[in-house]
C-alpha positions as a Markdown table, in Angstrom:
| # | Residue | x | y | z |
|---|---|---|---|---|
| 1 | Unk | 0.0 | 0.0 | 0.0 |
| 2 | Unk | 2.9 | 2.4 | 0.9 |
| 3 | Unk | 4.7 | 1.5 | -2.3 |
| 4 | Unk | 1.5 | 2.3 | -4.3 |
| 5 | Unk | 1.2 | 5.7 | -2.7 |
| 6 | Unk | 4.8 | 6.6 | -3.4 |
| 7 | Unk | 4.5 | 5.5 | -7.0 |
| 8 | Unk | 1.3 | 7.6 | -7.4 |
| 9 | Unk | 3.1 | 10.7 | -6.1 |
| 10 | Unk | 6.0 | 10.1 | -8.4 |
| 11 | Unk | 3.7 | 9.8 | -11.4 |
| 12 | Unk | 1.8 | 13.0 | -10.4 |
| 13 | Unk | 5.0 | 15.0 | -10.1 |
| 14 | Unk | 6.2 | 13.7 | -13.5 |
| 15 | Unk | 2.9 | 14.7 | -15.1 |
| 16 | Unk | 3.3 | 18.2 | -13.6 |
| 17 | Unk | 6.8 | 18.5 | -14.9 |
| 18 | Unk | 5.8 | 17.3 | -18.3 |
| 19 | Unk | 3.0 | 19.8 | -18.4 |
| 20 | Unk | 5.2 | 22.7 | -17.2 |
| 21 | Unk | 8.4 | 22.0 | -19.1 |
| 22 | Unk | 7.2 | 22.8 | -22.6 |
| 23 | Unk | 9.6 | 23.7 | -25.4 |
| 24 | Unk | 11.4 | 27.1 | -25.5 |
| 25 | Unk | 10.1 | 29.2 | -28.4 |
| 26 | Unk | 9.9 | 32.8 | -29.5 |
| 27 | Unk | 6.9 | 35.0 | -29.2 |
| 28 | Unk | 5.8 | 34.8 | -32.8 |
| 29 | Unk | 2.2 | 33.7 | -32.1 |
| 30 | Unk | 0.1 | 36.4 | -30.4 |
| 31 | Unk | -2.6 | 33.8 | -29.6 |
| 32 | Unk | -0.2 | 32.1 | -27.1 |
| 33 | Unk | -1.1 | 32.5 | -23.5 |
| 34 | Unk | 1.1 | 34.2 | -20.9 |
| 35 | Unk | 1.7 | 32.0 | -17.9 |
| 36 | Unk | -0.2 | 32.5 | -14.7 |
| 37 | Unk | 0.8 | 35.1 | -12.0 |
| 38 | Unk | 2.8 | 37.3 | -14.4 |
| 39 | Unk | 2.0 | 41.0 | -14.1 |
| 40 | Unk | 2.9 | 44.1 | -16.1 |
| 41 | Unk | 3.1 | 47.2 | -14.0 |
| 42 | Unk | 1.0 | 45.5 | -11.4 |
| 43 | Unk | -1.7 | 44.3 | -13.8 |
| 44 | Unk | -2.2 | 40.6 | -13.9 |
| 45 | Unk | -1.9 | 39.4 | -17.5 |
| 46 | Unk | -1.6 | 35.7 | -16.7 |
| 47 | Unk | -3.6 | 33.4 | -18.9 |
| 48 | Unk | -4.1 | 36.2 | -21.5 |
| 49 | Unk | -2.9 | 36.3 | -25.1 |
| 50 | Unk | -1.3 | 39.3 | -26.7 |
| 51 | Unk | -4.4 | 41.3 | -27.6 |
| 52 | Unk | -6.2 | 40.5 | -24.4 |
| 53 | Unk | -3.2 | 41.7 | -22.3 |
| 54 | Unk | -2.7 | 44.7 | -24.5 |
| 55 | Unk | -6.3 | 45.8 | -24.1 |
| 56 | Unk | -6.1 | 45.3 | -20.4 |
| 57 | Unk | -2.9 | 47.4 | -20.0 |
| 58 | Unk | -4.2 | 50.1 | -22.2 |
| 59 | Unk | -7.1 | 50.6 | -19.8 |
| 60 | Unk | -4.7 | 52.0 | -17.3 |
| 61 | Unk | -1.5 | 52.9 | -19.2 |
| 62 | Unk | -2.3 | 54.4 | -22.5 |
| 63 | Unk | -0.1 | 57.3 | -23.6 |
| 64 | Unk | -2.0 | 60.6 | -23.7 |
| 65 | Unk | -1.2 | 64.2 | -24.7 |
| 66 | Unk | 0.3 | 66.5 | -22.1 |
| 67 | Unk | -1.8 | 69.7 | -21.6 |
| 68 | Unk | -0.1 | 72.8 | -20.4 |
| 69 | Unk | -1.8 | 76.1 | -19.5 |
| 70 | Unk | -0.8 | 79.6 | -18.3 |
| 71 | Unk | -3.4 | 82.3 | -17.9 |
| 72 | Unk | -5.3 | 82.4 | -21.2 |
| 73 | Unk | -2.7 | 80.4 | -23.1 |
| 74 | Unk | -2.8 | 76.6 | -23.7 |
| 75 | Unk | -0.4 | 74.2 | -25.3 |
| 76 | Unk | -0.7 | 70.4 | -26.1 |
| 77 | Unk | 2.3 | 68.1 | -26.4 |
| 78 | Unk | 1.2 | 65.0 | -28.3 |
| 79 | Unk | 2.9 | 61.7 | -27.7 |
| 80 | Unk | 4.1 | 61.4 | -31.3 |
| 81 | Unk | 5.8 | 64.8 | -31.1 |
| 82 | Unk | 8.2 | 63.6 | -28.4 |
| 83 | Unk | 8.2 | 59.9 | -29.4 |
| 84 | Unk | 6.5 | 59.1 | -26.0 |
| 85 | Unk | 6.1 | 55.3 | -25.6 |
| 86 | Unk | 5.5 | 53.0 | -22.7 |
| 87 | Unk | 7.0 | 50.1 | -24.7 |
| 88 | Unk | 4.0 | 47.8 | -23.8 |
| 89 | Unk | 4.8 | 45.5 | -26.7 |
| 90 | Unk | 8.3 | 45.0 | -25.4 |
| 91 | Unk | 6.9 | 44.2 | -21.9 |
| 92 | Unk | 4.4 | 41.7 | -23.3 |
| 93 | Unk | 7.2 | 39.8 | -25.2 |
| 94 | Unk | 9.2 | 39.8 | -21.9 |
| 95 | Unk | 6.1 | 38.4 | -20.1 |
| 96 | Unk | 5.7 | 35.5 | -22.6 |
| 97 | Unk | 9.4 | 34.7 | -22.8 |
| 98 | Unk | 9.8 | 34.6 | -19.1 |
| 99 | Unk | 8.6 | 31.0 | -19.2 |
| 100 | Unk | 9.5 | 30.3 | -22.8 |
| 101 | Unk | 13.2 | 30.9 | -23.0 |
| 102 | Unk | 15.7 | 28.6 | -24.6 |
| 103 | Unk | 16.7 | 27.2 | -21.1 |
| 104 | Unk | 14.1 | 24.5 | -20.4 |
| 105 | Unk | 15.3 | 23.9 | -16.9 |
| 106 | Unk | 15.0 | 27.6 | -16.0 |
| 107 | Unk | 11.5 | 27.6 | -17.6 |
| 108 | Unk | 10.5 | 24.7 | -15.4 |
| 109 | Unk | 11.8 | 26.5 | -12.2 |
| 110 | Unk | 9.9 | 29.6 | -13.1 |
| 111 | Unk | 6.7 | 27.8 | -13.9 |
| 112 | Unk | 6.8 | 25.9 | -10.6 |
| 113 | Unk | 7.3 | 29.1 | -8.8 |
| 114 | Unk | 4.5 | 30.9 | -10.6 |
| 115 | Unk | 2.2 | 27.9 | -10.0 |
| 116 | Unk | 2.7 | 28.2 | -6.3 |
| 117 | Unk | 1.6 | 31.8 | -6.4 |
| 118 | Unk | 5.0 | 33.5 | -6.7 |
| 119 | Unk | 4.2 | 36.6 | -8.8 |
| 120 | Unk | 6.6 | 38.1 | -11.4 |
| 121 | Unk | 6.1 | 41.8 | -12.1 |
| 122 | Unk | 7.4 | 43.5 | -15.2 |
| 123 | Unk | 7.7 | 47.3 | -15.2 |
| 124 | Unk | 6.8 | 49.4 | -18.2 |
| 125 | Unk | 9.8 | 51.4 | -19.4 |
| 126 | Unk | 8.6 | 54.8 | -20.6 |
| 127 | Unk | 10.8 | 56.5 | -23.1 |
| 128 | Unk | 10.7 | 59.9 | -24.9 |
| 129 | Unk | 12.8 | 62.2 | -27.0 |
| 130 | Unk | 14.4 | 64.7 | -24.7 |
| 131 | Unk | 15.6 | 66.9 | -27.6 |
| 132 | Unk | 12.2 | 67.2 | -29.1 |
| 133 | Unk | 10.7 | 68.0 | -25.7 |
| 134 | Unk | 13.3 | 70.7 | -25.1 |
| 135 | Unk | 12.5 | 72.2 | -28.5 |
| 136 | Unk | 8.7 | 72.4 | -27.7 |
| 137 | Unk | 9.5 | 73.9 | -24.3 |
| 138 | Unk | 11.8 | 76.5 | -25.9 |
| 139 | Unk | 9.0 | 77.6 | -28.2 |
| 140 | Unk | 6.7 | 78.0 | -25.2 |
| 141 | Unk | 9.4 | 80.1 | -23.4 |
| 142 | Unk | 9.5 | 82.4 | -26.4 |
| 143 | Unk | 5.8 | 83.2 | -25.9 |
| 144 | Unk | 6.0 | 83.7 | -22.2 |
| 145 | Unk | 9.5 | 85.0 | -21.3 |
| 146 | Unk | 9.8 | 88.8 | -20.7 |
| 147 | Unk | 13.2 | 90.3 | -20.1 |
| 148 | Unk | 13.7 | 92.1 | -16.8 |
| 149 | Unk | 14.4 | 95.9 | -17.2 |
| 150 | Unk | 17.1 | 97.2 | -14.8 |
| 151 | Unk | 16.6 | 100.7 | -13.6 |
| 152 | Unk | 19.3 | 103.1 | -14.9 |
| 153 | Unk | 20.8 | 106.4 | -14.0 |
| 154 | Unk | 22.4 | 108.5 | -16.7 |
| 155 | Unk | 23.7 | 112.1 | -17.0 |
| 156 | Unk | 23.5 | 113.5 | -20.5 |
| 157 | Unk | 24.7 | 116.6 | -22.3 |
| 158 | Unk | 25.1 | 119.5 | -19.9 |
| 159 | Unk | 24.1 | 117.7 | -16.8 |
| 160 | Unk | 20.6 | 116.4 | -17.6 |
| 161 | Unk | 19.8 | 113.6 | -15.3 |
| 162 | Unk | 17.8 | 110.7 | -16.8 |
| 163 | Unk | 16.3 | 108.0 | -14.7 |
| 164 | Unk | 14.9 | 104.8 | -16.3 |
| 165 | Unk | 12.5 | 102.9 | -14.1 |
| 166 | Unk | 12.9 | 99.1 | -13.5 |
| 167 | Unk | 10.4 | 96.5 | -14.6 |
| 168 | Unk | 10.0 | 93.0 | -13.5 |
| 169 | Unk | 10.5 | 90.2 | -16.0 |
| 170 | Unk | 9.2 | 86.7 | -16.1 |
| 171 | Unk | 10.5 | 83.4 | -17.4 |
| 172 | Unk | 9.3 | 79.8 | -17.6 |
| 173 | Unk | 10.9 | 77.7 | -14.8 |
| 174 | Unk | 12.2 | 75.2 | -17.4 |
| 175 | Unk | 13.9 | 72.9 | -14.8 |
| 176 | Unk | 10.6 | 72.6 | -12.8 |
| 177 | Unk | 8.6 | 72.0 | -15.9 |
| 178 | Unk | 10.9 | 69.3 | -17.2 |
| 179 | Unk | 10.9 | 67.6 | -13.7 |
| 180 | Unk | 7.1 | 67.6 | -13.7 |
| 181 | Unk | 6.8 | 66.1 | -17.2 |
| 182 | Unk | 9.5 | 63.6 | -16.4 |
| 183 | Unk | 7.8 | 62.5 | -13.2 |
| 184 | Unk | 4.4 | 62.1 | -15.0 |
| 185 | Unk | 6.0 | 60.0 | -17.8 |
| 186 | Unk | 8.0 | 57.9 | -15.4 |
| 187 | Unk | 4.9 | 57.3 | -13.3 |
| 188 | Unk | 2.8 | 56.7 | -16.4 |
| 189 | Unk | 0.3 | 59.2 | -15.0 |
| 190 | Unk | -0.2 | 61.9 | -17.7 |
| 191 | Unk | -2.3 | 64.9 | -16.6 |
| 192 | Unk | -2.6 | 68.6 | -17.4 |
| 193 | Unk | -0.1 | 71.0 | -16.0 |
| 194 | Unk | 0.0 | 74.6 | -15.0 |
| 195 | Unk | 3.0 | 76.2 | -16.6 |
| 196 | Unk | 5.5 | 77.2 | -13.8 |
| 197 | Unk | 6.6 | 80.8 | -14.4 |
| 198 | Unk | 9.0 | 82.7 | -12.3 |
| 199 | Unk | 8.9 | 86.5 | -11.7 |
| 200 | Unk | 12.4 | 87.9 | -12.2 |
| 201 | Unk | 13.1 | 90.8 | -9.9 |
| 202 | Unk | 15.5 | 93.6 | -11.1 |
| 203 | Unk | 18.8 | 93.9 | -9.3 |
| 204 | Unk | 18.7 | 97.6 | -9.9 |
| 205 | Unk | 15.4 | 99.1 | -8.9 |
| 206 | Unk | 13.6 | 102.4 | -9.5 |
| 207 | Unk | 14.1 | 103.2 | -5.8 |
| 208 | Unk | 17.9 | 102.6 | -6.2 |
| 209 | Unk | 18.3 | 105.2 | -9.0 |
| 210 | Unk | 15.9 | 107.7 | -7.4 |
| 211 | Unk | 18.2 | 107.7 | -4.3 |
| 212 | Unk | 21.0 | 109.3 | -6.4 |
| 213 | Unk | 20.3 | 112.9 | -5.7 |
| 214 | Unk | 23.6 | 114.8 | -5.0 |
| 215 | Unk | 27.3 | 115.0 | -5.7 |
| 216 | Unk | 29.3 | 113.3 | -2.9 |
| 217 | Unk | 32.7 | 114.4 | -4.2 |
| 218 | Unk | 34.4 | 115.9 | -7.2 |
| 219 | Unk | 37.9 | 116.7 | -8.4 |
| 220 | Unk | 39.5 | 118.3 | -11.4 |
| 221 | Unk | 42.9 | 118.3 | -13.1 |
| 222 | Unk | 44.3 | 120.1 | -16.1 |
| 223 | Unk | 46.2 | 118.8 | -19.2 |
| 224 | Unk | 47.2 | 119.8 | -22.8 |
| 225 | Unk | 44.2 | 119.1 | -24.9 |
| 226 | Unk | 46.0 | 119.2 | -28.2 |
| 227 | Unk | 48.3 | 116.3 | -27.8 |
| 228 | Unk | 48.4 | 112.5 | -28.0 |
| 229 | Unk | 48.3 | 112.5 | -24.2 |
| 230 | Unk | 45.2 | 114.7 | -24.3 |
| 231 | Unk | 43.6 | 112.2 | -26.7 |
| 232 | Unk | 44.2 | 109.4 | -24.3 |
| 233 | Unk | 42.7 | 111.3 | -21.4 |
| 234 | Unk | 39.6 | 111.9 | -23.5 |
| 235 | Unk | 39.3 | 108.2 | -24.4 |
| 236 | Unk | 39.9 | 106.9 | -20.8 |
| 237 | Unk | 37.7 | 109.6 | -19.4 |
| 238 | Unk | 34.8 | 108.5 | -21.6 |
| 239 | Unk | 35.3 | 104.8 | -21.0 |
| 240 | Unk | 35.2 | 105.2 | -17.2 |
| 241 | Unk | 32.3 | 107.6 | -17.1 |
| 242 | Unk | 28.6 | 106.7 | -16.6 |
| 243 | Unk | 29.4 | 103.8 | -14.3 |
| 244 | Unk | 26.7 | 102.8 | -11.8 |
| 245 | Unk | 28.1 | 101.0 | -8.8 |
| 246 | Unk | 25.7 | 99.2 | -6.5 |
| 247 | Unk | 26.3 | 98.8 | -2.8 |
| 248 | Unk | 29.2 | 96.4 | -2.0 |
| 249 | Unk | 30.2 | 96.3 | -5.7 |
| 250 | Unk | 33.7 | 97.1 | -6.9 |
| 251 | Unk | 34.7 | 99.4 | -9.7 |
| 252 | Unk | 37.9 | 98.4 | -11.6 |
| 253 | Unk | 39.6 | 101.1 | -13.7 |
| 254 | Unk | 41.4 | 98.6 | -15.9 |
| 255 | Unk | 38.2 | 96.7 | -16.5 |
| 256 | Unk | 36.4 | 99.9 | -17.5 |
| 257 | Unk | 39.1 | 101.1 | -19.9 |
| 258 | Unk | 40.2 | 97.8 | -21.3 |
| 259 | Unk | 43.7 | 97.4 | -22.8 |
| 260 | Unk | 45.3 | 100.8 | -23.7 |
| 261 | Unk | 46.0 | 99.9 | -27.3 |
| 262 | Unk | 45.6 | 101.8 | -30.6 |
| 263 | Unk | 42.6 | 99.5 | -31.5 |
| 264 | Unk | 40.8 | 101.0 | -28.5 |
| 265 | Unk | 41.7 | 104.5 | -29.5 |
| 266 | Unk | 44.8 | 105.2 | -27.5 |
| 267 | Unk | 48.0 | 106.9 | -28.9 |
| 268 | Unk | 51.6 | 106.8 | -27.9 |
| 269 | Unk | 52.5 | 109.4 | -25.3 |
| 270 | Unk | 54.9 | 109.8 | -22.3 |
| 271 | Unk | 54.5 | 107.3 | -19.4 |
| 272 | Unk | 56.5 | 106.9 | -16.2 |
| 273 | Unk | 58.5 | 103.6 | -16.2 |
| 274 | Unk | 61.2 | 103.0 | -13.6 |
| 275 | Unk | 61.2 | 106.6 | -12.6 |
| 276 | Unk | 61.7 | 107.9 | -16.1 |
| 277 | Unk | 59.4 | 109.4 | -18.8 |
| 278 | Unk | 59.4 | 107.1 | -21.9 |
| 279 | Unk | 57.0 | 106.8 | -24.8 |
| 280 | Unk | 54.3 | 104.2 | -24.4 |
| 281 | Unk | 50.7 | 103.4 | -25.4 |
| 282 | Unk | 48.1 | 105.1 | -23.4 |
| 283 | Unk | 50.2 | 107.8 | -21.8 |
| 284 | Unk | 47.9 | 110.0 | -19.8 |
| 285 | Unk | 45.5 | 107.4 | -18.5 |
| 286 | Unk | 47.0 | 107.7 | -15.0 |
| 287 | Unk | 45.7 | 111.3 | -14.9 |
| 288 | Unk | 42.2 | 110.0 | -15.4 |
| 289 | Unk | 42.6 | 107.4 | -12.7 |
| 290 | Unk | 44.1 | 110.0 | -10.4 |
| 291 | Unk | 41.2 | 112.4 | -10.9 |
| 292 | Unk | 38.6 | 109.6 | -10.2 |
| 293 | Unk | 40.6 | 108.5 | -7.2 |
| 294 | Unk | 40.6 | 112.0 | -5.6 |
| 295 | Unk | 36.9 | 112.4 | -6.3 |
| 296 | Unk | 36.4 | 109.0 | -4.5 |
| 297 | Unk | 38.5 | 110.1 | -1.6 |
| 298 | Unk | 36.4 | 113.2 | -1.1 |
| 299 | Unk | 33.2 | 111.3 | -1.5 |
| 300 | Unk | 34.1 | 108.8 | 1.2 |
| 301 | Unk | 34.1 | 105.9 | -1.3 |
| 302 | Unk | 36.0 | 102.8 | -0.2 |
| 303 | Unk | 39.5 | 102.4 | -1.7 |
| 304 | Unk | 40.2 | 98.7 | -2.4 |
| 305 | Unk | 43.4 | 99.2 | -4.5 |
| 306 | Unk | 45.6 | 102.1 | -5.3 |
| 307 | Unk | 49.3 | 102.6 | -6.3 |
| 308 | Unk | 51.5 | 105.6 | -6.6 |
| 309 | Unk | 54.0 | 106.5 | -9.4 |
| 310 | Unk | 57.7 | 106.1 | -8.7 |
| 311 | Unk | 58.1 | 109.9 | -9.1 |
| 312 | Unk | 55.7 | 112.7 | -8.3 |
| 313 | Unk | 53.0 | 113.5 | -10.8 |
| 314 | Unk | 52.7 | 117.1 | -12.1 |
| 315 | Unk | 49.0 | 117.4 | -11.8 |
| 316 | Unk | 48.4 | 116.4 | -8.1 |
| 317 | Unk | 50.4 | 116.7 | -4.8 |
| 318 | Unk | 52.4 | 113.7 | -3.5 |
| 319 | Unk | 50.2 | 111.0 | -2.0 |
| 320 | Unk | 47.2 | 111.8 | -4.1 |
| 321 | Unk | 48.1 | 110.0 | -7.4 |
| 322 | Unk | 46.8 | 106.7 | -8.7 |
| 323 | Unk | 49.1 | 104.9 | -11.1 |
| 324 | Unk | 47.6 | 102.2 | -13.3 |
| 325 | Unk | 49.1 | 99.6 | -15.7 |
| 326 | Unk | 46.8 | 97.2 | -17.5 |
| 327 | Unk | 47.3 | 93.7 | -16.3 |
| 328 | Unk | 49.5 | 94.8 | -13.4 |
| 329 | Unk | 48.3 | 97.7 | -11.2 |
| 330 | Unk | 44.7 | 98.9 | -10.9 |
| 331 | Unk | 42.5 | 101.4 | -9.2 |
| 332 | Unk | 39.6 | 99.7 | -7.5 |
| 333 | Unk | 36.8 | 101.5 | -5.6 |
| 334 | Unk | 34.2 | 99.8 | -3.4 |
| 335 | Unk | 30.8 | 101.2 | -2.8 |
| 336 | Unk | 30.5 | 100.9 | 1.0 |
| 337 | Unk | 27.3 | 103.0 | 1.2 |
| 338 | Unk | 23.7 | 101.8 | 1.5 |
| 339 | Unk | 22.8 | 103.3 | -1.9 |
| 340 | Unk | 24.3 | 103.3 | -5.4 |
| 341 | Unk | 27.0 | 105.7 | -6.6 |
| 342 | Unk | 27.6 | 107.0 | -10.1 |
| 343 | Unk | 30.9 | 108.0 | -11.7 |
| 344 | Unk | 30.6 | 110.8 | -14.2 |
| 345 | Unk | 33.5 | 112.5 | -16.0 |
| 346 | Unk | 33.6 | 115.7 | -17.9 |
| 347 | Unk | 36.5 | 116.1 | -20.3 |
| 348 | Unk | 37.2 | 119.1 | -22.4 |
| 349 | Unk | 39.0 | 122.5 | -22.8 |
| 350 | Unk | 42.1 | 121.1 | -21.2 |
| 351 | Unk | 40.6 | 119.8 | -18.0 |
| 352 | Unk | 39.0 | 116.7 | -16.6 |
| 353 | Unk | 36.5 | 116.7 | -13.8 |
| 354 | Unk | 35.3 | 113.5 | -12.1 |
| 355 | Unk | 32.1 | 113.6 | -10.0 |
| 356 | Unk | 30.8 | 110.9 | -7.7 |
| 357 | Unk | 27.1 | 111.1 | -7.4 |
| 358 | Unk | 25.1 | 109.4 | -4.7 |
| 359 | Unk | 22.5 | 109.7 | -2.0 |
| 360 | Unk | 22.6 | 112.8 | 0.3 |
| 361 | Unk | 22.1 | 110.4 | 3.3 |
| 362 | Unk | 25.5 | 109.0 | 2.5 |
| 363 | Unk | 27.3 | 112.3 | 2.4 |
| 364 | Unk | 30.1 | 112.6 | 5.0 |
| 365 | Unk | 32.0 | 115.5 | 6.4 |
| 366 | Unk | 35.7 | 114.8 | 5.8 |
| 367 | Unk | 39.0 | 116.1 | 4.5 |
| 368 | Unk | 42.2 | 114.5 | 3.1 |
| 369 | Unk | 45.6 | 114.9 | 4.9 |
| 370 | Unk | 49.1 | 113.8 | 3.9 |
| 371 | Unk | 52.2 | 113.4 | 6.0 |
| 372 | Unk | 55.6 | 113.3 | 4.4 |
| 373 | Unk | 58.9 | 111.8 | 5.6 |
| 374 | Unk | 62.0 | 112.7 | 3.7 |
| 375 | Unk | 64.7 | 110.1 | 3.4 |
| 376 | Unk | 68.1 | 110.1 | 1.6 |
| 377 | Unk | 66.9 | 109.3 | -1.9 |
| 378 | Unk | 63.1 | 109.2 | -1.5 |
| 379 | Unk | 60.0 | 110.7 | 0.1 |
| 380 | Unk | 57.6 | 108.6 | 2.1 |
| 381 | Unk | 54.0 | 109.9 | 2.1 |
| 382 | Unk | 51.1 | 108.7 | 4.1 |
| 383 | Unk | 47.6 | 109.6 | 2.9 |
| 384 | Unk | 44.8 | 109.8 | 5.5 |
| 385 | Unk | 41.0 | 110.5 | 5.2 |
| 386 | Unk | 39.8 | 112.3 | 8.3 |
| 387 | Unk | 36.1 | 112.1 | 9.2 |
| 388 | Unk | 34.4 | 114.8 | 11.2 |
| 389 | Unk | 31.2 | 115.1 | 13.2 |
| 390 | Unk | 28.8 | 118.0 | 13.0 |
| 391 | Unk | 30.9 | 120.1 | 15.2 |
| 392 | Unk | 34.1 | 119.5 | 13.1 |
| 393 | Unk | 35.6 | 117.1 | 15.7 |
| 394 | Unk | 37.7 | 114.3 | 14.3 |
| 395 | Unk | 35.9 | 111.0 | 14.8 |
| 396 | Unk | 37.9 | 108.6 | 12.5 |
| 397 | Unk | 41.3 | 108.8 | 10.9 |
| 398 | Unk | 41.6 | 106.3 | 8.0 |
| 399 | Unk | 45.0 | 105.5 | 6.5 |
| 400 | Unk | 44.3 | 105.2 | 2.8 |
| 401 | Unk | 47.8 | 104.6 | 1.3 |
| 402 | Unk | 51.5 | 104.8 | 1.9 |
| 403 | Unk | 53.5 | 106.1 | -1.1 |
| 404 | Unk | 57.2 | 106.2 | -1.8 |
| 405 | Unk | 58.7 | 108.6 | -4.4 |
| 406 | Unk | 62.2 | 108.8 | -5.8 |
| 407 | Unk | 64.0 | 112.1 | -5.5 |
| 408 | Unk | 65.4 | 113.1 | -8.8 |
């Protein structure tokens, strides 16, 4: 009796193995059934043929157009425009081949597992053309984006002040839009979107330029207008004029003028090199930097970088010059005030005047003092900026620069 039972079990197992084993084959017949307990994106397609499974999956995961709206504007991105595909056919083939591969033993193991309720889930792999999507988004941006307008302060002609108000801009948040579309596609959950648009605030506002209402400091020097040097002063004076410097920003003289070459309008003139006057391109630009420097000193503007000549300049006292050499030494000013400042140069009739405009609330009571120490072959000069209170009492003494000049 025991032997009979063992034999029956063996025959039963063999019959199951024979039934499950099958022969590995490709998915070339769409009428073939997918084995039980196989799922695609969580949908049970076991026991279904190709068309049955396809219809079932399409009930939940059919590609749809993407609707985008903003105010009264609407756009539709159709699946074919971006080659959007959930690759259902590929997943169906994978489902069938899971138990119909060329490895019969592996097929048997899988069928046994599935028979005893071990599910196998295949995820749909969504794909789309990123380049095509970007092109569509770019066309949407062209309809929506508006450039921000920075406020501007300008002095024209004979001192006419022109203020241009600021305007907010707007732009599509492309990164956020792409993330939202990607997440929808990845989750196979297409729905309409509100176009994410960012408001772009101006960095220079109307209030900023309206705060410029007075001259904080000015300085003038003279030169020979009918010379190559005079030409260079005109060129450098124009290129460093009309500069709006926001709080904490730094003005660089060399950056404003660029290289002092004939291409930029400069001519050969005398320059100081090694304590001697020699011919060089851009001779005279140091007089412009010096004039701006002194206006900045009197305005209370921060001095970030300044250098003196090796010998005394003819147009300012010792300790008040600002030597510049493109790529080497620079004049740098920092706006340490709470409001913008504006550099404006007037060049003509043998003189250059530099004015620093700003807010009257930033005006300070001060004067410039120099102290000289004569040595054997040089003169050492310390330049101070002295700040006063309303009763003309000294409250701050700021050392600006220490200069050394050769004695001829």
